[in-house]
Amino acid sequence: MKDTNIKRRTFLKGSLAGSAIAVAVGAGLLTPSTVMAAWPKDAFAAKSVKDVMNNLLGGTSTAASKDIKIKAPDIAENGAVVPITVSSSISGIESISVIAEKNPAPLAASFNLAGSTQGYVATRIKLRK
């Protein structure tokens, strides 16, 4: 009898949670655009570094900085899974993007950061060369 009560409670909790989500979707409070991350579609579809930078930043000007550190292997064991780390000591960083010039789609990753976030990302990307 006790096992039946636990199953019934679990079912009721699941039903109530599902109903609450259905009501939120029906009321327009929960839409795909509000729960999905921002995605710079044009930048990821770009075929050149210049187009990526224009789509992401609105320009192509760059400047060298000693405050930005990129850590990646000289030779990767597997080009499909290359670990890369980008860190910066610059305060107030808004985003970090990883561009692989020789890839068919150069933009490998793009991260939007909150104002007080440390400028650090670690990911794995696919590299052609």
mmCIF file of N, CA and C in Angstrom:
data_model
loop_
_atom_site.group_PDB
_atom_site.id
_atom_site.type_symbol
_atom_site.label_atom_id
_atom_site.label_comp_id
_atom_site.label_asym_id
_atom_site.label_seq_id
_atom_site.Cartn_x
_atom_site.Cartn_y
_atom_site.Cartn_z
ATOM 1 N N MET A 1 0.816 -1.191 0.000
ATOM 2 C CA MET A 1 0.000 0.000 0.000
ATOM 3 C C MET A 1 0.863 1.259 0.000
ATOM 4 N N LYS A 2 1.934 1.221 0.790
ATOM 5 C CA LYS A 2 2.804 2.383 0.888
ATOM 6 C C LYS A 2 3.472 2.677 -0.456
ATOM 7 N N ASP A 3 3.891 1.626 -1.190
ATOM 8 C CA ASP A 3 4.525 1.790 -2.489
ATOM 9 C C ASP A 3 3.568 2.456 -3.485
ATOM 10 N N THR A 4 2.287 2.120 -3.412
ATOM 11 C CA THR A 4 1.281 2.711 -4.289
ATOM 12 C C THR A 4 1.122 4.194 -4.000
ATOM 13 N N ASN A 5 1.167 4.591 -2.743
ATOM 14 C CA ASN A 5 1.040 6.009 -2.365
ATOM 15 C C ASN A 5 2.215 6.820 -2.905
ATOM 16 N N ILE A 6 3.419 6.266 -2.864
ATOM 17 C CA ILE A 6 4.602 6.970 -3.364
ATOM 18 C C ILE A 6 4.503 7.152 -4.867
ATOM 19 N N LYS A 7 4.074 6.118 -5.580
ATOM 20 C CA LYS A 7 3.922 6.224 -7.028
ATOM 21 C C LYS A 7 2.844 7.246 -7.390
ATOM 22 N N ARG A 8 1.757 7.257 -6.624
ATOM 23 C CA ARG A 8 0.666 8.200 -6.873
ATOM 24 C C ARG A 8 1.150 9.631 -6.646
ATOM 25 N N ARG A 9 1.905 9.855 -5.584
ATOM 26 C CA ARG A 9 2.432 11.197 -5.295
ATOM 27 C C ARG A 9 3.387 11.655 -6.393
ATOM 28 N N THR A 10 4.260 10.762 -6.838
ATOM 29 C CA THR A 10 5.192 11.098 -7.916
ATOM 30 C C THR A 10 4.435 11.447 -9.184
ATOM 31 N N PHE A 11 3.401 10.675 -9.496
ATOM 32 C CA PHE A 11 2.584 10.957 -10.672
ATOM 33 C C PHE A 11 1.898 12.316 -10.550
ATOM 34 N N LEU A 12 1.342 12.607 -9.398
ATOM 35 C CA LEU A 12 0.652 13.886 -9.203
ATOM 36 C C LEU A 12 1.616 15.070 -9.290
ATOM 37 N N LYS A 13 2.804 14.939 -8.710
ATOM 38 C CA LYS A 13 3.799 16.012 -8.799
ATOM 39 C C LYS A 13 4.193 16.261 -10.248
ATOM 40 N N GLY A 14 4.418 15.182 -10.992
ATOM 41 C CA GLY A 14 4.777 15.318 -12.402
ATOM 42 C C GLY A 14 3.651 15.938 -13.207
ATOM 43 N N SER A 15 2.419 15.545 -12.922
ATOM 44 C CA SER A 15 1.267 16.099 -13.629
ATOM 45 C C SER A 15 1.105 17.585 -13.344
ATOM 46 N N LEU A 16 1.280 17.971 -12.095
ATOM 47 C CA LEU A 16 1.157 19.383 -11.730
ATOM 48 C C LEU A 16 2.255 20.223 -12.379
ATOM 49 N N ALA A 17 3.479 19.716 -12.405
ATOM 50 C CA ALA A 17 4.586 20.451 -13.025
ATOM 51 C C ALA A 17 4.353 20.589 -14.522
ATOM 52 N N GLY A 18 3.920 19.511 -15.166
ATOM 53 C CA GLY A 18 3.632 19.559 -16.591
ATOM 54 C C GLY A 18 2.489 20.512 -16.909
ATOM 55 N N SER A 19 1.466 20.522 -16.063
ATOM 56 C CA SER A 19 0.338 21.435 -16.258
ATOM 57 C C SER A 19 0.768 22.884 -16.109
ATOM 58 N N ALA A 20 1.635 23.169 -15.134
ATOM 59 C CA ALA A 20 2.113 24.536 -14.932
ATOM 60 C C ALA A 20 2.899 25.025 -16.138
ATOM 61 N N ILE A 21 3.717 24.167 -16.714
ATOM 62 C CA ILE A 21 4.479 24.540 -17.911
ATOM 63 C C ILE A 21 3.536 24.757 -19.091
ATOM 64 N N ALA A 22 2.537 23.890 -19.237
ATOM 65 C CA ALA A 22 1.575 24.034 -20.331
ATOM 66 C C ALA A 22 0.810 25.350 -20.213
ATOM 67 N N VAL A 23 0.422 25.733 -19.004
ATOM 68 C CA VAL A 23 -0.282 26.999 -18.793
ATOM 69 C C VAL A 23 0.631 28.170 -19.144
ATOM 70 N N ALA A 24 1.908 28.113 -18.753
ATOM 71 C CA ALA A 24 2.854 29.199 -19.055
ATOM 72 C C ALA A 24 3.065 29.329 -20.556
ATOM 73 N N VAL A 25 3.170 28.214 -21.257
ATOM 74 C CA VAL A 25 3.330 28.255 -22.711
ATOM 75 C C VAL A 25 2.069 28.812 -23.350
ATOM 76 N N GLY A 26 0.907 28.363 -22.888
ATOM 77 C CA GLY A 26 -0.373 28.828 -23.428
ATOM 78 C C GLY A 26 -0.603 30.307 -23.211
ATOM 79 N N ALA A 27 -0.105 30.826 -22.095
ATOM 80 C CA ALA A 27 -0.269 32.248 -21.790
ATOM 81 C C ALA A 27 0.777 33.109 -22.482
ATOM 82 N N GLY A 28 1.736 32.481 -23.162
ATOM 83 C CA GLY A 28 2.780 33.244 -23.845
ATOM 84 C C GLY A 28 3.899 33.691 -22.930
ATOM 85 N N LEU A 29 3.922 33.185 -21.710
ATOM 86 C CA LEU A 29 4.976 33.564 -20.756
ATOM 87 C C LEU A 29 6.277 32.816 -21.019
ATOM 88 N N LEU A 30 6.179 31.675 -21.639
ATOM 89 C CA LEU A 30 7.348 30.835 -21.889
ATOM 90 C C LEU A 30 7.391 30.532 -23.383
ATOM 91 N N THR A 31 8.274 31.226 -24.081
ATOM 92 C CA THR A 31 8.404 31.016 -25.517
ATOM 93 C C THR A 31 9.814 30.535 -25.817
ATOM 94 N N PRO A 32 10.017 29.883 -26.955
ATOM 95 C CA PRO A 32 11.366 29.390 -27.272
ATOM 96 C C PRO A 32 12.414 30.491 -27.274
ATOM 97 N N SER A 33 12.063 31.689 -27.689
ATOM 98 C CA SER A 33 13.052 32.763 -27.739
ATOM 99 C C SER A 33 13.490 33.206 -26.349
ATOM 100 N N THR A 34 12.664 32.986 -25.329
ATOM 101 C CA THR A 34 13.055 33.403 -23.988
ATOM 102 C C THR A 34 13.860 32.345 -23.257
ATOM 103 N N VAL A 35 13.771 31.104 -23.687
ATOM 104 C CA VAL A 35 14.511 30.053 -22.988
ATOM 105 C C VAL A 35 15.750 29.588 -23.733
ATOM 106 N N MET A 36 15.923 30.005 -24.973
ATOM 107 C CA MET A 36 17.102 29.607 -25.737
ATOM 108 C C MET A 36 18.170 30.695 -25.659
ATOM 109 N N ALA A 37 19.404 30.285 -25.743
ATOM 110 C CA ALA A 37 20.524 31.227 -25.708
ATOM 111 C C ALA A 37 20.546 32.057 -26.996
ATOM 112 N N ALA A 38 21.095 33.259 -26.892
ATOM 113 C CA ALA A 38 21.264 34.090 -28.082
ATOM 114 C C ALA A 38 22.237 33.381 -29.017
ATOM 115 N N TRP A 39 21.919 33.376 -30.295
ATOM 116 C CA TRP A 39 22.734 32.650 -31.254
ATOM 117 C C TRP A 39 22.984 33.543 -32.453
ATOM 118 N N PRO A 40 24.237 33.972 -32.669
ATOM 119 C CA PRO A 40 24.542 34.829 -33.824
ATOM 120 C C PRO A 40 24.589 33.996 -35.108
ATOM 121 N N LYS A 41 23.428 33.703 -35.656
ATOM 122 C CA LYS A 41 23.293 32.797 -36.800
ATOM 123 C C LYS A 41 24.143 33.234 -37.993
ATOM 124 N N ASP A 42 24.120 34.521 -38.333
ATOM 125 C CA ASP A 42 24.883 35.011 -39.479
ATOM 126 C C ASP A 42 26.384 34.853 -39.280
ATOM 127 N N ALA A 43 26.852 35.070 -38.044
ATOM 128 C CA ALA A 43 28.282 34.935 -37.755
ATOM 129 C C ALA A 43 28.727 33.482 -37.888
ATOM 130 N N PHE A 44 27.918 32.534 -37.418
ATOM 131 C CA PHE A 44 28.274 31.121 -37.525
ATOM 132 C C PHE A 44 28.179 30.629 -38.967
ATOM 133 N N ALA A 45 27.341 31.256 -39.784
ATOM 134 C CA ALA A 45 27.199 30.853 -41.187
ATOM 135 C C ALA A 45 28.249 31.495 -42.087
ATOM 136 N N ALA A 46 28.956 32.514 -41.598
ATOM 137 C CA ALA A 46 29.953 33.226 -42.407
ATOM 138 C C ALA A 46 31.075 32.289 -42.831
ATOM 139 N N LYS A 47 31.624 32.547 -44.003
ATOM 140 C CA LYS A 47 32.671 31.681 -44.557
ATOM 141 C C LYS A 47 34.070 32.293 -44.489
ATOM 142 N N SER A 48 34.193 33.535 -44.029
ATOM 143 C CA SER A 48 35.512 34.163 -43.907
ATOM 144 C C SER A 48 35.621 34.855 -42.553
ATOM 145 N N VAL A 49 36.857 35.050 -42.104
ATOM 146 C CA VAL A 49 37.091 35.722 -40.827
ATOM 147 C C VAL A 49 36.542 37.150 -40.864
ATOM 148 N N LYS A 50 36.710 37.831 -41.991
ATOM 149 C CA LYS A 50 36.211 39.196 -42.142
ATOM 150 C C LYS A 50 34.695 39.246 -41.949
ATOM 151 N N ASP A 51 33.974 38.307 -42.560
ATOM 152 C CA ASP A 51 32.520 38.268 -42.415
ATOM 153 C C ASP A 51 32.099 37.931 -40.987
ATOM 154 N N VAL A 52 32.840 37.033 -40.345
ATOM 155 C CA VAL A 52 32.548 36.690 -38.946
ATOM 156 C C VAL A 52 32.676 37.927 -38.075
ATOM 157 N N MET A 53 33.774 38.654 -38.221
ATOM 158 C CA MET A 53 34.004 39.833 -37.382
ATOM 159 C C MET A 53 32.980 40.933 -37.663
ATOM 160 N N ASN A 54 32.613 41.117 -38.927
ATOM 161 C CA ASN A 54 31.580 42.105 -39.248
ATOM 162 C C ASN A 54 30.251 41.742 -38.605
ATOM 163 N N ASN A 55 29.885 40.461 -38.635
ATOM 164 C CA ASN A 55 28.620 40.030 -38.050
ATOM 165 C C ASN A 55 28.626 40.071 -36.526
ATOM 166 N N LEU A 56 29.748 39.718 -35.912
ATOM 167 C CA LEU A 56 29.822 39.707 -34.447
ATOM 168 C C LEU A 56 30.060 41.088 -33.854
ATOM 169 N N LEU A 57 31.000 41.831 -34.458
ATOM 170 C CA LEU A 57 31.472 43.072 -33.850
ATOM 171 C C LEU A 57 31.098 44.334 -34.612
ATOM 172 N N GLY A 58 30.645 44.171 -35.836
ATOM 173 C CA GLY A 58 30.312 45.349 -36.634
ATOM 174 C C GLY A 58 31.527 45.986 -37.281
ATOM 175 N N GLY A 59 32.657 45.316 -37.296
ATOM 176 C CA GLY A 59 33.880 45.834 -37.911
ATOM 177 C C GLY A 59 34.966 44.790 -37.896
ATOM 178 N N THR A 60 36.088 45.116 -38.554
ATOM 179 C CA THR A 60 37.172 44.139 -38.647
ATOM 180 C C THR A 60 38.467 44.601 -37.997
ATOM 181 N N SER A 61 38.448 45.730 -37.319
ATOM 182 C CA SER A 61 39.693 46.224 -36.716
ATOM 183 C C SER A 61 40.060 45.374 -35.502
ATOM 184 N N THR A 62 41.356 45.086 -35.377
ATOM 185 C CA THR A 62 41.868 44.301 -34.253
ATOM 186 C C THR A 62 43.088 44.993 -33.663
ATOM 187 N N ALA A 63 43.430 44.617 -32.457
ATOM 188 C CA ALA A 63 44.624 45.139 -31.804
ATOM 189 C C ALA A 63 45.223 44.034 -30.943
ATOM 190 N N ALA A 64 46.524 43.915 -30.968
ATOM 191 C CA ALA A 64 47.211 42.912 -30.148
ATOM 192 C C ALA A 64 47.142 43.326 -28.684
ATOM 193 N N SER A 65 47.086 42.342 -27.787
ATOM 194 C CA SER A 65 47.033 42.619 -26.361
ATOM 195 C C SER A 65 47.767 41.527 -25.596
ATOM 196 N N LYS A 66 48.576 41.937 -24.639
ATOM 197 C CA LYS A 66 49.273 40.982 -23.775
ATOM 198 C C LYS A 66 48.357 40.494 -22.656
ATOM 199 N N ASP A 67 47.179 41.105 -22.527
ATOM 200 C CA ASP A 67 46.239 40.745 -21.467
ATOM 201 C C ASP A 67 45.357 39.556 -21.834
ATOM 202 N N ILE A 68 45.464 39.073 -23.062
ATOM 203 C CA ILE A 68 44.663 37.943 -23.507
ATOM 204 C C ILE A 68 45.592 36.752 -23.728
ATOM 205 N N LYS A 69 45.262 35.629 -23.098
ATOM 206 C CA LYS A 69 46.073 34.414 -23.195
ATOM 207 C C LYS A 69 45.247 33.305 -23.839
ATOM 208 N N ILE A 70 45.828 32.656 -24.830
ATOM 209 C CA ILE A 70 45.184 31.530 -25.505
ATOM 210 C C ILE A 70 46.046 30.295 -25.284
ATOM 211 N N LYS A 71 45.426 29.244 -24.780
ATOM 212 C CA LYS A 71 46.148 28.000 -24.535
ATOM 213 C C LYS A 71 45.515 26.913 -25.407
ATOM 214 N N ALA A 72 46.332 26.374 -26.305
ATOM 215 C CA ALA A 72 45.897 25.295 -27.192
ATOM 216 C C ALA A 72 47.104 24.434 -27.515
ATOM 217 N N PRO A 73 46.898 23.171 -27.810
ATOM 218 C CA PRO A 73 48.044 22.310 -28.126
ATOM 219 C C PRO A 73 48.658 22.681 -29.476
ATOM 220 N N ASP A 74 49.988 22.531 -29.572
ATOM 221 C CA ASP A 74 50.675 22.767 -30.844
ATOM 222 C C ASP A 74 50.228 21.743 -31.885
ATOM 223 N N ILE A 75 50.125 20.490 -31.454
ATOM 224 C CA ILE A 75 49.662 19.410 -32.319
ATOM 225 C C ILE A 75 48.581 18.654 -31.548
ATOM 226 N N ALA A 76 47.403 18.594 -32.129
ATOM 227 C CA ALA A 76 46.292 17.910 -31.469
ATOM 228 C C ALA A 76 46.271 16.440 -31.867
ATOM 229 N N GLU A 77 45.949 15.581 -30.908
ATOM 230 C CA GLU A 77 45.826 14.149 -31.191
ATOM 231 C C GLU A 77 44.644 13.889 -32.116
ATOM 232 N N ASN A 78 43.576 14.650 -31.922
ATOM 233 C CA ASN A 78 42.353 14.470 -32.701
ATOM 234 C C ASN A 78 41.836 15.857 -33.082
ATOM 235 N N GLY A 79 41.820 16.180 -34.370
ATOM 236 C CA GLY A 79 41.378 17.494 -34.829
ATOM 237 C C GLY A 79 39.913 17.770 -34.585
ATOM 238 N N ALA A 80 39.139 16.734 -34.294
ATOM 239 C CA ALA A 80 37.712 16.912 -34.038
ATOM 240 C C ALA A 80 37.447 17.382 -32.614
ATOM 241 N N VAL A 81 38.422 17.208 -31.712
ATOM 242 C CA VAL A 81 38.230 17.571 -30.312
ATOM 243 C C VAL A 81 39.516 18.211 -29.804
ATOM 244 N N VAL A 82 39.673 19.507 -30.064
ATOM 245 C CA VAL A 82 40.882 20.226 -29.655
ATOM 246 C C VAL A 82 40.548 21.107 -28.448
ATOM 247 N N PRO A 83 41.169 20.835 -27.292
ATOM 248 C CA PRO A 83 40.891 21.671 -26.117
ATOM 249 C C PRO A 83 41.547 23.046 -26.271
ATOM 250 N N ILE A 84 40.808 24.074 -25.920
ATOM 251 C CA ILE A 84 41.326 25.438 -26.008
ATOM 252 C C ILE A 84 40.816 26.228 -24.808
ATOM 253 N N THR A 85 41.699 27.084 -24.290
ATOM 254 C CA THR A 85 41.356 27.937 -23.160
ATOM 255 C C THR A 85 41.703 29.369 -23.525
ATOM 256 N N VAL A 86 40.787 30.286 -23.259
ATOM 257 C CA VAL A 86 41.018 31.708 -23.490
ATOM 258 C C VAL A 86 40.774 32.417 -22.165
ATOM 259 N N SER A 87 41.755 33.216 -21.732
ATOM 260 C CA SER A 87 41.599 33.979 -20.497
ATOM 261 C C SER A 87 42.100 35.399 -20.724
ATOM 262 N N SER A 88 41.547 36.315 -19.943
ATOM 263 C CA SER A 88 41.919 37.717 -20.065
ATOM 264 C C SER A 88 41.880 38.388 -18.707
ATOM 265 N N SER A 89 42.805 39.302 -18.497
ATOM 266 C CA SER A 89 42.814 40.088 -17.264
ATOM 267 C C SER A 89 42.153 41.446 -17.472
ATOM 268 N N ILE A 90 41.602 41.688 -18.653
ATOM 269 C CA ILE A 90 40.895 42.940 -18.936
ATOM 270 C C ILE A 90 39.566 42.917 -18.194
ATOM 271 N N SER A 91 39.245 43.985 -17.480
ATOM 272 C CA SER A 91 37.988 44.014 -16.737
ATOM 273 C C SER A 91 36.837 44.449 -17.647
ATOM 274 N N GLY A 92 35.658 43.938 -17.351
ATOM 275 C CA GLY A 92 34.461 44.314 -18.094
ATOM 276 C C GLY A 92 34.329 43.654 -19.455
ATOM 277 N N ILE A 93 34.883 42.473 -19.615
ATOM 278 C CA ILE A 93 34.773 41.760 -20.895
ATOM 279 C C ILE A 93 33.322 41.357 -21.113
ATOM 280 N N GLU A 94 32.813 41.634 -22.299
ATOM 281 C CA GLU A 94 31.429 41.308 -22.632
ATOM 282 C C GLU A 94 31.306 39.983 -23.365
ATOM 283 N N SER A 95 32.331 39.620 -24.162
ATOM 284 C CA SER A 95 32.245 38.373 -24.908
ATOM 285 C C SER A 95 33.631 37.852 -25.261
ATOM 286 N N ILE A 96 33.693 36.559 -25.505
ATOM 287 C CA ILE A 96 34.901 35.902 -25.996
ATOM 288 C C ILE A 96 34.460 35.019 -27.153
ATOM 289 N N SER A 97 35.126 35.163 -28.284
ATOM 290 C CA SER A 97 34.824 34.335 -29.458
ATOM 291 C C SER A 97 36.099 33.640 -29.919
ATOM 292 N N VAL A 98 35.947 32.430 -30.409
ATOM 293 C CA VAL A 98 37.068 31.648 -30.913
ATOM 294 C C VAL A 98 36.861 31.483 -32.418
ATOM 295 N N ILE A 99 37.830 31.976 -33.196
ATOM 296 C CA ILE A 99 37.756 31.922 -34.654
ATOM 297 C C ILE A 99 38.915 31.076 -35.163
ATOM 298 N N ALA A 100 38.596 30.069 -35.966
ATOM 299 C CA ALA A 100 39.604 29.200 -36.576
ATOM 300 C C ALA A 100 39.620 29.504 -38.066
ATOM 301 N N GLU A 101 40.614 30.239 -38.498
ATOM 302 C CA GLU A 101 40.675 30.774 -39.855
ATOM 303 C C GLU A 101 40.577 29.706 -40.945
ATOM 304 N N LYS A 102 41.180 28.553 -40.753
ATOM 305 C CA LYS A 102 41.236 27.516 -41.794
ATOM 306 C C LYS A 102 40.001 26.611 -41.826
ATOM 307 N N ASN A 103 39.091 26.756 -40.866
ATOM 308 C CA ASN A 103 37.878 25.945 -40.860
ATOM 309 C C ASN A 103 36.910 26.416 -41.936
ATOM 310 N N PRO A 104 36.067 25.524 -42.483
ATOM 311 C CA PRO A 104 35.059 25.940 -43.463
ATOM 312 C C PRO A 104 34.108 26.995 -42.891
ATOM 313 N N ALA A 105 33.749 26.860 -41.623
ATOM 314 C CA ALA A 105 32.980 27.879 -40.895
ATOM 315 C C ALA A 105 33.913 28.382 -39.795
ATOM 316 N N PRO A 106 34.546 29.561 -39.987
ATOM 317 C CA PRO A 106 35.602 30.018 -39.075
ATOM 318 C C PRO A 106 35.191 30.227 -37.616
ATOM 319 N N LEU A 107 33.942 30.644 -37.348
ATOM 320 C CA LEU A 107 33.543 30.885 -35.961
ATOM 321 C C LEU A 107 33.301 29.549 -35.269
ATOM 322 N N ALA A 108 34.200 29.181 -34.354
ATOM 323 C CA ALA A 108 34.103 27.902 -33.653
ATOM 324 C C ALA A 108 33.253 28.012 -32.394
ATOM 325 N N ALA A 109 33.322 29.168 -31.709
ATOM 326 C CA ALA A 109 32.564 29.350 -30.473
ATOM 327 C C ALA A 109 32.436 30.834 -30.175
ATOM 328 N N SER A 110 31.344 31.204 -29.516
ATOM 329 C CA SER A 110 31.135 32.586 -29.105
ATOM 330 C C SER A 110 30.402 32.573 -27.765
ATOM 331 N N PHE A 111 30.968 33.262 -26.785
ATOM 332 C CA PHE A 111 30.417 33.282 -25.433
ATOM 333 C C PHE A 111 30.113 34.723 -25.029
ATOM 334 N N ASN A 112 28.893 34.991 -24.588
ATOM 335 C CA ASN A 112 28.536 36.297 -24.022
ATOM 336 C C ASN A 112 28.679 36.178 -22.515
ATOM 337 N N LEU A 113 29.388 37.124 -21.906
ATOM 338 C CA LEU A 113 29.676 37.076 -20.481
ATOM 339 C C LEU A 113 28.964 38.206 -19.753
ATOM 340 N N ALA A 114 28.599 37.964 -18.510
ATOM 341 C CA ALA A 114 28.002 39.004 -17.676
ATOM 342 C C ALA A 114 29.086 39.999 -17.270
ATOM 343 N N GLY A 115 28.692 41.195 -16.885
ATOM 344 C CA GLY A 115 29.636 42.265 -16.563
ATOM 345 C C GLY A 115 30.652 41.921 -15.494
ATOM 346 N N SER A 116 30.273 41.154 -14.498
ATOM 347 C CA SER A 116 31.197 40.844 -13.399
ATOM 348 C C SER A 116 31.878 39.490 -13.562
ATOM 349 N N THR A 117 31.692 38.855 -14.708
ATOM 350 C CA THR A 117 32.264 37.532 -14.950
ATOM 351 C C THR A 117 33.753 37.634 -15.246
ATOM 352 N N GLN A 118 34.506 36.667 -14.759
ATOM 353 C CA GLN A 118 35.927 36.588 -15.066
ATOM 354 C C GLN A 118 36.077 36.239 -16.537
ATOM 355 N N GLY A 119 36.993 36.874 -17.217
ATOM 356 C CA GLY A 119 37.215 36.618 -18.636
ATOM 357 C C GLY A 119 37.938 35.310 -18.856
ATOM 358 N N TYR A 120 37.216 34.200 -18.789
ATOM 359 C CA TYR A 120 37.820 32.881 -18.922
ATOM 360 C C TYR A 120 36.810 31.919 -19.533
ATOM 361 N N VAL A 121 37.203 31.231 -20.588
ATOM 362 C CA VAL A 121 36.388 30.146 -21.144
ATOM 363 C C VAL A 121 37.301 28.991 -21.518
ATOM 364 N N ALA A 122 36.792 27.798 -21.386
ATOM 365 C CA ALA A 122 37.501 26.592 -21.803
ATOM 366 C C ALA A 122 36.495 25.749 -22.570
ATOM 367 N N THR A 123 36.891 25.293 -23.735
ATOM 368 C CA THR A 123 35.989 24.505 -24.564
ATOM 369 C C THR A 123 36.798 23.569 -25.443
ATOM 370 N N ARG A 124 36.134 22.799 -26.230
ATOM 371 C CA ARG A 124 36.771 21.932 -27.220
ATOM 372 C C ARG A 124 36.177 22.274 -28.564
ATOM 373 N N ILE A 125 37.037 22.458 -29.535
ATOM 374 C CA ILE A 125 36.574 22.850 -30.868
ATOM 375 C C ILE A 125 37.120 21.900 -31.913
ATOM 376 N N LYS A 126 36.553 21.966 -33.093
ATOM 377 C CA LYS A 126 37.038 21.185 -34.216
ATOM 378 C C LYS A 126 37.934 22.076 -35.049
ATOM 379 N N LEU A 127 39.126 21.600 -35.361
ATOM 380 C CA LEU A 127 40.067 22.361 -36.176
ATOM 381 C C LEU A 127 40.448 21.585 -37.427
ATOM 382 N N ARG A 128 40.406 22.263 -38.534
ATOM 383 C CA ARG A 128 40.828 21.628 -39.793
ATOM 384 C C ARG A 128 42.347 21.612 -39.862
ATOM 385 N N LYS A 129 42.991 22.757 -39.617
ATOM 386 C CA LYS A 129 44.451 22.866 -39.645
ATOM 387 C C LYS A 129 44.924 23.652 -38.451
#
